[in-house]
Amino acid sequence: MTKRGDETMVMGARIKDSQFVVRPKLCLEVMAGPDRGRSVVGEAKVLHIGSQEGNTLQLLNDDAVSRIHLQINNTTGGIQLRDLGSTNGSWLAGEIRITEALVPAGTVVRVGHSQVRINVLDEQVSESLSPLPGFGSMIGASPAMRSIFALLERVAPTDETILVTGETGTGKELCARSIAEHSNRSSGPFVVVDCGAIPPNLLESELFGHVRGAFTGAMSDHEGAFERASRGTLFLDEIGELPLEFQTRLLRAVENRSVRRVGGSKEIGLDIRIVAATNRCLEEEVNRGTFRADLYYRLSVVQVRIPPLRERPEDVELLAQHLLGELEAVDPNMLDAEVAERMKRYRWPGNVRELRNYVRRLTLGEGGGPSPGASESLYRGEGAFRLDLSVPFREAKEQAVERFERAYLAALMNRTGGNISQAAREAQTDRTYLSRLLTKYNIR
């Protein structure tokens, strides 16, 4: 790391030494509907409107509003609205139903029977940026990542429960490990539970443990993940995959910080910190009734969203240089200007995981870089399915799922002529969820 004027050079990337970004406060004012006259000022970057307690603006008396109906992102580029799979939708000008939209100040949005105006106030909020291009094993020089690092620097030493969200491959487990490393529990265990990989009938035993004789095959007492994480951190990965019927028991354990082993009668107190992660939008799952709202709020005391690479292209070259160093590349300068520029233009649907695999191929002399042609052939499902035994099972599985989703969605949209509503009906899936998948994989 070297200094040059008001910039810091990190592995060839320049970081302006700005320590904060400024954004205006927003006021959400109910103009019409059962809660007319109610207003609230929001300072956070992300605000929510819904009927459930915990929303920035709670519309308790409007029975047509979903639990977590609408998300409002107060970004430096403007006000971004995102409907969270609500039952009755979010509407502009009374007639335009939106999934996502960038709107100006003063916009009135209809949710349920209510009309809410989004006002921008003269008052401003300063958001700190970390002066460092990393936190633990995480790396990034973009303002989006430095904002996350500043947040993690504040909350990691506490025992607050944290929910890490983001697309597959963005580095959610790396974030959880970095939190644990910078916590007061760094000398304790870091226990990982992949909630999506455990059969439903084994979840309670794997998480809470069991006593001898609790069921056929229980030959001895067994400590569950909660107990094994004592004085350390429990990382619940893919929390959105948990069956609804088990979520009540998990909520009780999270709230009371105690568990009871399967077949046991004794409550075992816990001294743990919980970090959960998911690539799903849990707010949408709450509206669908597949995820408990009270569990969502209990887990998201602090929420950290890891942005996809396409939202921070300035980090791509920095990450690639770091990965080359990890792989002990013979020629650390193999990322010439042309390759670096091509990498920045590519959308990286597999995010950092895809970038790591690409860099690995570079060091093996395969080169060539990502190209639109290769991307399009992948969307069409061309080419034989190849197993990469150099990566762990879970990572290989996620890569296979991504490959399948891209191919399936491309074929589906081709057959329906790009009609999302028809495609959703044929796939027997929610239209909003399908739309988000299409956006994720950049399929038009």
GROMACS .gro file of C-alpha atoms in nm:
model
  444
    1MET     CA    1   0.000   0.000   0.000
    2THR     CA    2   0.145   0.337  -0.104
    3LYS     CA    3   0.027   0.697  -0.081
    4ARG     CA    4  -0.004   0.941  -0.371
    5GLY     CA    5  -0.154   1.278  -0.281
    6ASP     CA    6  -0.506   1.222  -0.153
    7GLU     CA    7  -0.516   0.864  -0.286
    8THR     CA    8  -0.403   0.529  -0.151
    9MET     CA    9  -0.259   0.272  -0.390
   10VAL     CA   10  -0.352  -0.088  -0.306
   11MET     CA   11  -0.229  -0.362  -0.540
   12GLY     CA   12  -0.249  -0.116  -0.828
   13ALA     CA   13  -0.596   0.015  -0.736
   14ARG     CA   14  -0.643   0.378  -0.635
   15ILE     CA   15  -0.864   0.452  -0.334
   16LYS     CA   16  -0.969   0.810  -0.274
   17ASP     CA   17  -0.925   0.891   0.093
   18SER     CA   18  -1.285   1.008   0.140
   19GLN     CA   19  -1.402   0.885   0.480
   20PHE     CA   20  -1.777   0.916   0.428
   21VAL     CA   21  -2.063   0.958   0.182
   22VAL     CA   22  -2.360   1.185   0.240
   23ARG     CA   23  -2.725   1.114   0.159
   24PRO     CA   24  -3.046   1.300   0.246
   25LYS     CA   25  -3.301   1.177   0.499
   26LEU     CA   26  -3.632   1.056   0.359
   27CYS     CA   27  -3.980   1.124   0.494
   28LEU     CA   28  -4.256   0.871   0.422
   29GLU     CA   29  -4.595   1.045   0.443
   30VAL     CA   30  -4.931   0.864   0.411
   31MET     CA   31  -5.145   1.081   0.183
   32ALA     CA   32  -5.451   0.853   0.159
   33GLY     CA   33  -5.577   0.534   0.316
   34PRO     CA   34  -5.668   0.405   0.664
   35ASP     CA   35  -5.344   0.546   0.813
   36ARG     CA   36  -5.372   0.887   0.645
   37GLY     CA   37  -5.168   1.157   0.820
   38ARG     CA   38  -4.906   0.919   0.953
   39SER     CA   39  -4.545   1.001   0.863
   40VAL     CA   40  -4.200   0.882   0.960
   41VAL     CA   41  -3.847   1.005   0.890
   42GLY     CA   42  -3.596   0.740   0.787
   43GLU     CA   43  -3.220   0.781   0.820
   44ALA     CA   44  -3.119   0.430   0.711
   45LYS     CA   45  -3.002   0.342   0.362
   46VAL     CA   46  -3.282   0.083   0.331
   47LEU     CA   47  -3.640   0.155   0.444
   48HIS     CA   48  -3.946  -0.072   0.443
   49ILE     CA   49  -4.322  -0.022   0.424
   50GLY     CA   50  -4.554  -0.299   0.544
   51SER     CA   51  -4.811  -0.414   0.797
   52GLN     CA   52  -4.567  -0.607   1.016
   53GLU     CA   53  -4.406  -0.449   1.320
   54GLY     CA   54  -4.044  -0.368   1.241
   55ASN     CA   55  -4.110  -0.183   0.915
   56THR     CA   56  -3.990   0.177   0.890
   57LEU     CA   57  -4.349   0.275   0.808
   58GLN     CA   58  -4.602   0.032   0.954
   59LEU     CA   59  -4.948   0.048   0.791
   60LEU     CA   60  -5.127  -0.143   1.060
   61ASN     CA   61  -5.483  -0.057   0.952
   62ASP     CA   62  -5.452  -0.141   0.581
   63ASP     CA   63  -5.547  -0.505   0.533
   64ALA     CA   64  -5.437  -0.497   0.166
   65VAL     CA   65  -5.074  -0.430   0.259
   66SER     CA   66  -4.837  -0.728   0.285
   67ARG     CA   67  -4.620  -0.790   0.590
   68ILE     CA   68  -4.308  -0.640   0.430
   69HIS     CA   69  -4.456  -0.482   0.120
   70LEU     CA   70  -4.208  -0.237  -0.031
   71GLN     CA   71  -3.836  -0.169   0.004
   72ILE     CA   72  -3.696   0.181  -0.048
   73ASN     CA   73  -3.323   0.210  -0.114
   74ASN     CA   74  -3.189   0.558  -0.046
   75THR     CA   75  -2.892   0.547  -0.282
   76THR     CA   76  -2.652   0.814  -0.407
   77GLY     CA   77  -2.805   0.757  -0.753
   78GLY     CA   78  -3.161   0.824  -0.640
   79ILE     CA   79  -3.458   0.657  -0.472
   80GLN     CA   80  -3.496   0.294  -0.573
   81LEU     CA   81  -3.826   0.117  -0.505
   82ARG     CA   82  -3.854  -0.260  -0.497
   83ASP     CA   83  -4.174  -0.456  -0.445
   84LEU     CA   84  -4.109  -0.754  -0.219
   85GLY     CA   85  -4.346  -1.001  -0.381
   86SER     CA   86  -4.647  -0.835  -0.221
   87THR     CA   87  -4.993  -0.980  -0.274
   88ASN     CA   88  -5.150  -0.667  -0.422
   89GLY     CA   89  -4.843  -0.505  -0.575
   90SER     CA   90  -4.689  -0.158  -0.565
   91TRP     CA   91  -4.816   0.102  -0.810
   92LEU     CA   92  -4.704   0.436  -0.952
   93ALA     CA   93  -4.951   0.691  -1.087
   94GLY     CA   94  -5.227   0.448  -0.989
   95GLU     CA   95  -5.182   0.236  -1.302
   96ILE     CA   96  -4.819   0.128  -1.334
   97ARG     CA   97  -4.733  -0.181  -1.135
   98ILE     CA   98  -4.364  -0.200  -1.052
   99THR     CA   99  -4.118  -0.466  -0.953
  100GLU     CA  100  -3.825  -0.224  -0.932
  101ALA     CA  101  -3.808   0.144  -1.024
  102LEU     CA  102  -3.582   0.447  -0.982
  103VAL     CA  103  -3.803   0.744  -0.892
  104PRO     CA  104  -3.759   1.115  -0.815
  105ALA     CA  105  -3.826   1.289  -0.485
  106GLY     CA  106  -4.195   1.353  -0.418
  107THR     CA  107  -4.308   1.031  -0.585
  108VAL     CA  108  -4.637   0.888  -0.458
  109VAL     CA  109  -4.654   0.509  -0.450
  110ARG     CA  110  -4.971   0.308  -0.385
  111VAL     CA  111  -4.946   0.006  -0.158
  112GLY     CA  112  -5.271  -0.169  -0.073
  113HIS     CA  113  -5.534   0.100  -0.013
  114SER     CA  114  -5.272   0.354   0.092
  115GLN     CA  115  -5.083   0.621  -0.099
  116VAL     CA  116  -4.743   0.714   0.039
  117ARG     CA  117  -4.538   1.011  -0.073
  118ILE     CA  118  -4.159   0.985  -0.052
  119ASN     CA  119  -4.012   1.322   0.036
  120VAL     CA  120  -3.643   1.412   0.041
  121LEU     CA  121  -3.553   1.636   0.337
  122ASP     CA  122  -3.287   1.903   0.356
  123GLU     CA  123  -3.131   1.719   0.650
  124GLN     CA  124  -2.851   1.480   0.559
  125VAL     CA  125  -2.695   1.165   0.699
  126SER     CA  126  -2.323   1.093   0.679
  127GLU     CA  127  -2.229   0.730   0.624
  128SER     CA  128  -1.879   0.632   0.728
  129LEU     CA  129  -1.645   0.457   0.487
  130SER     CA  130  -1.358   0.248   0.613
  131PRO     CA  131  -1.018   0.392   0.515
  132LEU     CA  132  -0.903   0.034   0.458
  133PRO     CA  133  -0.962  -0.173   0.142
  134GLY     CA  134  -1.049  -0.483   0.340
  135PHE     CA  135  -1.189  -0.642   0.654
  136GLY     CA  136  -1.049  -0.975   0.761
  137SER     CA  137  -1.024  -1.182   0.444
  138MET     CA  138  -1.266  -0.958   0.255
  139ILE     CA  139  -1.127  -0.722  -0.008
  140GLY     CA  140  -1.274  -0.421  -0.183
  141ALA     CA  141  -1.186  -0.061  -0.263
  142SER     CA  142  -1.532   0.045  -0.385
  143PRO     CA  143  -1.746   0.275  -0.168
  144ALA     CA  144  -2.005  -0.005  -0.142
  145MET     CA  145  -1.754  -0.243   0.018
  146ARG     CA  146  -1.583   0.020   0.232
  147SER     CA  147  -1.927   0.109   0.371
  148ILE     CA  148  -1.971  -0.256   0.467
  149PHE     CA  149  -1.623  -0.268   0.623
  150ALA     CA  150  -1.704   0.039   0.834
  151LEU     CA  151  -2.022  -0.128   0.957
  152LEU     CA  152  -1.842  -0.455   1.037
  153GLU     CA  153  -1.568  -0.269   1.223
  154ARG     CA  154  -1.840  -0.136   1.455
  155VAL     CA  155  -2.054  -0.447   1.504
  156ALA     CA  156  -1.799  -0.732   1.492
  157PRO     CA  157  -1.678  -0.673   1.852
  158THR     CA  158  -2.038  -0.688   1.980
  159ASP     CA  159  -2.259  -0.994   2.027
  160GLU     CA  160  -2.534  -0.866   1.795
  161THR     CA  161  -2.695  -1.124   1.567
  162ILE     CA  162  -2.609  -1.055   1.202
  163LEU     CA  163  -2.784  -1.156   0.880
  164VAL     CA  164  -2.557  -1.160   0.573
  165THR     CA  165  -2.738  -1.153   0.238
  166GLY     CA  166  -2.618  -1.163  -0.120
  167GLU     CA  167  -2.614  -1.367  -0.437
  168THR     CA  168  -2.438  -1.700  -0.459
  169GLY     CA  169  -2.062  -1.654  -0.480
  170THR     CA  170  -2.041  -1.306  -0.326
  171GLY     CA  171  -1.853  -1.429  -0.018
  172LYS     CA  172  -2.111  -1.456   0.260
  173GLU     CA  173  -1.922  -1.725   0.453
  174LEU     CA  174  -1.600  -1.524   0.416
  175CYS     CA  175  -1.786  -1.229   0.568
  176ALA     CA  176  -1.907  -1.444   0.860
  177ARG     CA  177  -1.555  -1.576   0.925
  178SER     CA  178  -1.414  -1.224   0.916
  179ILE     CA  179  -1.675  -1.112   1.170
  180ALA     CA  180  -1.577  -1.400   1.399
  181GLU     CA  181  -1.206  -1.321   1.363
  182HIS     CA  182  -1.265  -0.959   1.472
  183SER     CA  183  -1.504  -1.041   1.756
  184ASN     CA  184  -1.439  -1.086   2.125
  185ARG     CA  185  -1.496  -1.456   2.057
  186SER     CA  186  -1.212  -1.494   1.808
  187SER     CA  187  -1.041  -1.757   2.024
  188GLY     CA  188  -1.361  -1.965   2.036
  189PRO     CA  189  -1.496  -2.211   1.778
  190PHE     CA  190  -1.649  -2.111   1.444
  191VAL     CA  191  -1.917  -2.370   1.370
  192VAL     CA  192  -2.073  -2.381   1.022
  193VAL     CA  193  -2.416  -2.534   0.956
  194ASP     CA  194  -2.539  -2.559   0.596
  195CYS     CA  195  -2.914  -2.551   0.659
  196GLY     CA  196  -2.990  -2.650   0.301
  197ALA     CA  197  -2.781  -2.967   0.313
  198ILE     CA  198  -2.937  -3.131   0.621
  199PRO     CA  199  -3.242  -3.358   0.574
  200PRO     CA  200  -3.545  -3.212   0.757
  201ASN     CA  201  -3.574  -3.514   0.988
  202LEU     CA  202  -3.217  -3.460   1.110
  203LEU     CA  203  -3.225  -3.083   1.160
  204GLU     CA  204  -3.321  -3.086   1.527
  205SER     CA  205  -3.056  -3.343   1.614
  206GLU     CA  206  -2.783  -3.168   1.412
  207LEU     CA  207  -2.855  -2.827   1.561
  208PHE     CA  208  -2.969  -2.909   1.914
  209GLY     CA  209  -2.814  -3.253   1.972
  210HIS     CA  210  -2.976  -3.569   2.113
  211VAL     CA  211  -2.948  -3.802   2.409
  212ARG     CA  212  -2.876  -4.172   2.394
  213GLY     CA  213  -3.183  -4.373   2.295
  214ALA     CA  214  -3.376  -4.070   2.165
  215PHE     CA  215  -3.437  -4.255   1.838
  216THR     CA  216  -3.320  -4.563   1.654
  217GLY     CA  217  -2.948  -4.531   1.597
  218ALA     CA  218  -2.887  -4.283   1.881
  219MET     CA  219  -2.623  -4.498   2.051
  220SER     CA  220  -2.473  -4.216   2.258
  221ASP     CA  221  -2.528  -3.855   2.358
  222HIS     CA  222  -2.457  -3.607   2.079
  223GLU     CA  223  -2.371  -3.236   2.102
  224GLY     CA  224  -2.553  -3.025   1.846
  225ALA     CA  225  -2.404  -2.731   1.658
  226PHE     CA  226  -2.539  -2.480   1.911
  227GLU     CA  227  -2.349  -2.650   2.193
  228ARG     CA  228  -2.033  -2.697   1.987
  229ALA     CA  229  -2.027  -2.322   1.919
  230SER     CA  230  -2.010  -2.242   2.292
  231ARG     CA  231  -1.806  -1.923   2.357
  232GLY     CA  232  -1.769  -1.882   1.983
  233THR     CA  233  -1.972  -1.812   1.668
  234LEU     CA  234  -2.245  -2.022   1.507
  235PHE     CA  235  -2.281  -1.961   1.133
  236LEU     CA  236  -2.620  -2.069   0.995
  237ASP     CA  237  -2.564  -2.073   0.619
  238GLU     CA  238  -2.856  -2.090   0.373
  239ILE     CA  239  -3.099  -2.003   0.652
  240GLY     CA  240  -3.372  -1.945   0.394
  241GLU     CA  241  -3.381  -2.318   0.317
  242LEU     CA  242  -3.512  -2.414   0.663
  243PRO     CA  243  -3.856  -2.581   0.660
  244LEU     CA  244  -4.128  -2.361   0.806
  245GLU     CA  245  -4.219  -2.618   1.071
  246PHE     CA  246  -3.866  -2.608   1.216
  247GLN     CA  247  -3.839  -2.230   1.228
  248THR     CA  248  -4.046  -2.207   1.549
  249ARG     CA  249  -3.794  -2.423   1.735
  250LEU     CA  250  -3.503  -2.226   1.594
  251LEU     CA  251  -3.668  -1.898   1.697
  252ARG     CA  252  -3.701  -2.025   2.054
  253ALA     CA  253  -3.333  -2.122   2.065
  254VAL     CA  254  -3.222  -1.786   1.922
  255GLU     CA  255  -3.443  -1.586   2.158
  256ASN     CA  256  -3.370  -1.779   2.477
  257ARG     CA  257  -3.010  -1.874   2.396
  258SER     CA  258  -3.086  -2.225   2.519
  259VAL     CA  259  -3.160  -2.563   2.361
  260ARG     CA  260  -3.301  -2.896   2.466
  261ARG     CA  261  -3.152  -3.206   2.309
  262VAL     CA  262  -3.384  -3.443   2.125
  263GLY     CA  263  -3.513  -3.687   2.386
  264GLY     CA  264  -3.374  -3.479   2.672
  265SER     CA  265  -3.550  -3.283   2.946
  266LYS     CA  266  -3.275  -3.039   3.045
  267GLU     CA  267  -3.249  -2.687   2.906
  268ILE     CA  268  -2.887  -2.614   2.812
  269GLY     CA  269  -2.786  -2.249   2.830
  270LEU     CA  270  -2.578  -2.109   2.545
  271ASP     CA  271  -2.303  -1.850   2.525
  272ILE     CA  272  -2.281  -1.796   2.149
  273ARG     CA  273  -2.293  -1.534   1.878
  274ILE     CA  274  -2.515  -1.613   1.576
  275VAL     CA  275  -2.446  -1.508   1.218
  276ALA     CA  276  -2.689  -1.626   0.948
  277ALA     CA  277  -2.668  -1.601   0.570
  278THR     CA  278  -2.892  -1.651   0.269
  279ASN     CA  279  -2.903  -1.586  -0.104
  280ARG     CA  280  -3.282  -1.558  -0.087
  281CYS     CA  281  -3.481  -1.240  -0.028
  282LEU     CA  282  -3.624  -1.325   0.313
  283GLU     CA  283  -3.868  -1.033   0.298
  284GLU     CA  284  -4.029  -1.198  -0.005
  285GLU     CA  285  -4.028  -1.534   0.173
  286VAL     CA  286  -4.208  -1.371   0.468
  287ASN     CA  287  -4.478  -1.243   0.231
  288ARG     CA  288  -4.512  -1.589   0.077
  289GLY     CA  289  -4.554  -1.741   0.421
  290THR     CA  290  -4.246  -1.964   0.384
  291PHE     CA  291  -4.037  -1.779   0.643
  292ARG     CA  292  -4.151  -1.658   0.984
  293ALA     CA  293  -4.152  -1.279   1.020
  294ASP     CA  294  -4.051  -1.294   1.387
  295LEU     CA  295  -3.752  -1.515   1.304
  296TYR     CA  296  -3.652  -1.279   1.023
  297TYR     CA  297  -3.649  -0.979   1.256
  298ARG     CA  298  -3.467  -1.175   1.527
  299LEU     CA  299  -3.190  -1.275   1.284
  300SER     CA  300  -3.158  -0.938   1.109
  301VAL     CA  301  -3.072  -0.721   1.408
  302VAL     CA  302  -2.786  -0.611   1.184
  303GLN     CA  303  -2.819  -0.684   0.813
  304VAL     CA  304  -2.521  -0.685   0.576
  305ARG     CA  305  -2.584  -0.710   0.203
  306ILE     CA  306  -2.279  -0.814   0.000
  307PRO     CA  307  -2.321  -0.653  -0.344
  308PRO     CA  308  -2.263  -0.861  -0.658
  309LEU     CA  309  -1.952  -0.794  -0.865
  310ARG     CA  310  -2.152  -0.625  -1.141
  311GLU     CA  311  -2.238  -0.349  -0.890
  312ARG     CA  312  -1.872  -0.288  -0.805
  313PRO     CA  313  -1.666  -0.337  -1.121
  314GLU     CA  314  -1.386  -0.126  -0.973
  315ASP     CA  315  -1.312  -0.416  -0.736
  316VAL     CA  316  -1.270  -0.683  -1.005
  317GLU     CA  317  -0.907  -0.616  -1.092
  318LEU     CA  318  -0.814  -0.573  -0.725
  319LEU     CA  319  -0.972  -0.909  -0.639
  320ALA     CA  320  -0.811  -1.079  -0.938
  321GLN     CA  321  -0.465  -0.955  -0.836
  322HIS     CA  322  -0.525  -1.081  -0.483
  323LEU     CA  323  -0.638  -1.422  -0.611
  324LEU     CA  324  -0.331  -1.444  -0.833
  325GLY     CA  325  -0.118  -1.385  -0.525
  326GLU     CA  326  -0.301  -1.659  -0.335
  327LEU     CA  327  -0.242  -1.899  -0.623
  328GLU     CA  328   0.125  -1.798  -0.634
  329ALA     CA  329   0.103  -1.717  -1.002
  330VAL     CA  330   0.434  -1.736  -1.190
  331ASP     CA  331   0.353  -1.409  -1.368
  332PRO     CA  332   0.159  -1.175  -1.139
  333ASN     CA  333   0.137  -0.925  -1.428
  334MET     CA  334  -0.061  -1.159  -1.654
  335LEU     CA  335  -0.364  -0.930  -1.615
  336ASP     CA  336  -0.272  -0.685  -1.888
  337ALA     CA  337  -0.486  -0.379  -1.966
  338GLU     CA  338  -0.697  -0.558  -2.228
  339VAL     CA  339  -0.780  -0.854  -2.002
  340ALA     CA  340  -0.850  -0.624  -1.707
  341GLU     CA  341  -1.089  -0.411  -1.911
  342ARG     CA  342  -1.271  -0.718  -2.042
  343MET     CA  343  -1.306  -0.846  -1.687
  344LYS     CA  344  -1.461  -0.518  -1.572
  345ARG     CA  345  -1.719  -0.527  -1.853
  346TYR     CA  346  -1.822  -0.886  -1.780
  347ARG     CA  347  -2.121  -0.923  -1.545
  348TRP     CA  348  -1.986  -1.221  -1.346
  349PRO     CA  349  -2.312  -1.406  -1.274
  350GLY     CA  350  -2.116  -1.637  -1.043
  351ASN     CA  351  -1.956  -1.338  -0.865
  352VAL     CA  352  -1.626  -1.382  -0.677
  353ARG     CA  353  -1.647  -1.761  -0.700
  354GLU     CA  354  -1.661  -1.740  -1.079
  355LEU     CA  355  -1.377  -1.487  -1.078
  356ARG     CA  356  -1.165  -1.722  -0.865
  357ASN     CA  357  -1.221  -2.009  -1.108
  358TYR     CA  358  -1.136  -1.783  -1.401
  359VAL     CA  359  -0.810  -1.671  -1.237
  360ARG     CA  360  -0.728  -2.034  -1.161
  361ARG     CA  361  -0.767  -2.113  -1.532
  362LEU     CA  362  -0.543  -1.819  -1.618
  363THR     CA  363  -0.263  -1.957  -1.400
  364LEU     CA  364  -0.299  -2.290  -1.580
  365GLY     CA  365  -0.242  -2.116  -1.912
  366GLU     CA  366  -0.600  -2.151  -2.040
  367GLY     CA  367  -0.648  -1.771  -2.059
  368GLY     CA  368  -0.888  -1.613  -2.303
  369GLY     CA  369  -1.096  -1.432  -2.043
  370PRO     CA  370  -1.471  -1.428  -2.013
  371SER     CA  371  -1.647  -1.338  -2.333
  372PRO     CA  372  -2.010  -1.267  -2.428
  373GLY     CA  373  -2.001  -1.566  -2.663
  374ALA     CA  374  -1.904  -1.803  -2.384
  375SER     CA  375  -2.170  -1.649  -2.162
  376GLU     CA  376  -2.443  -1.684  -2.425
  377SER     CA  377  -2.359  -2.048  -2.496
  378LEU     CA  378  -2.386  -2.115  -2.124
  379TYR     CA  379  -2.732  -1.955  -2.118
  380ARG     CA  380  -2.836  -2.185  -2.405
  381GLY     CA  381  -2.713  -2.485  -2.211
  382GLU     CA  382  -2.453  -2.578  -2.473
  383GLY     CA  383  -2.152  -2.790  -2.389
  384ALA     CA  384  -2.115  -3.104  -2.182
  385PHE     CA  385  -2.158  -3.093  -1.805
  386ARG     CA  386  -1.811  -3.092  -1.651
  387LEU     CA  387  -1.721  -3.174  -1.294
  388ASP     CA  388  -1.448  -2.975  -1.127
  389LEU     CA  389  -1.308  -3.198  -0.855
  390SER     CA  390  -1.062  -2.929  -0.748
  391VAL     CA  391  -1.338  -2.745  -0.558
  392PRO     CA  392  -1.534  -2.859  -0.251
  393PHE     CA  393  -1.861  -3.050  -0.298
  394ARG     CA  394  -2.086  -2.763  -0.189
  395GLU     CA  395  -1.917  -2.519  -0.425
  396ALA     CA  396  -1.940  -2.765  -0.715
  397LYS     CA  397  -2.308  -2.819  -0.634
  398GLU     CA  398  -2.378  -2.445  -0.637
  399GLN     CA  399  -2.200  -2.410  -0.971
  400ALA     CA  400  -2.416  -2.690  -1.114
  401VAL     CA  401  -2.734  -2.526  -0.983
  402GLU     CA  402  -2.632  -2.192  -1.137
  403ARG     CA  403  -2.559  -2.360  -1.471
  404PHE     CA  404  -2.899  -2.532  -1.463
  405GLU     CA  405  -3.088  -2.215  -1.369
  406ARG     CA  406  -2.927  -2.012  -1.647
  407ALA     CA  407  -2.996  -2.278  -1.911
  408TYR     CA  408  -3.354  -2.342  -1.792
  409LEU     CA  409  -3.445  -1.975  -1.778
  410ALA     CA  410  -3.295  -1.898  -2.119
  411ALA     CA  411  -3.484  -2.186  -2.280
  412LEU     CA  412  -3.806  -2.090  -2.099
  413MET     CA  413  -3.791  -1.726  -2.210
  414ASN     CA  414  -3.709  -1.830  -2.565
  415ARG     CA  415  -4.016  -2.056  -2.575
  416THR     CA  416  -4.249  -1.789  -2.433
  417GLY     CA  417  -4.112  -1.510  -2.650
  418GLY     CA  418  -3.993  -1.311  -2.349
  419ASN     CA  419  -4.336  -1.301  -2.183
  420ILE     CA  420  -4.252  -1.317  -1.811
  421SER     CA  421  -4.611  -1.373  -1.696
  422GLN     CA  422  -4.655  -1.667  -1.934
  423ALA     CA  423  -4.314  -1.805  -1.837
  424ALA     CA  424  -4.404  -1.786  -1.467
  425ARG     CA  425  -4.726  -1.978  -1.532
  426GLU     CA  426  -4.551  -2.248  -1.733
  427ALA     CA  427  -4.275  -2.283  -1.472
  428GLN     CA  428  -4.537  -2.275  -1.193
  429THR     CA  429  -4.339  -2.016  -1.001
  430ASP     CA  430  -4.396  -1.666  -0.868
  431ARG     CA  431  -4.363  -1.393  -1.134
  432THR     CA  432  -4.162  -1.161  -0.907
  433TYR     CA  433  -3.922  -1.440  -0.814
  434LEU     CA  434  -3.879  -1.533  -1.183
  435SER     CA  435  -3.816  -1.170  -1.271
  436ARG     CA  436  -3.543  -1.145  -1.009
  437LEU     CA  437  -3.375  -1.462  -1.140
  438LEU     CA  438  -3.380  -1.322  -1.494
  439THR     CA  439  -3.218  -1.001  -1.366
  440LYS     CA  440  -2.961  -1.201  -1.171
  441TYR     CA  441  -2.849  -1.391  -1.482
  442ASN     CA  442  -2.889  -1.091  -1.716
  443ILE     CA  443  -3.139  -1.275  -1.938
  444ARG     CA  444  -3.358  -1.041  -2.141
   0.00000   0.00000   0.00000
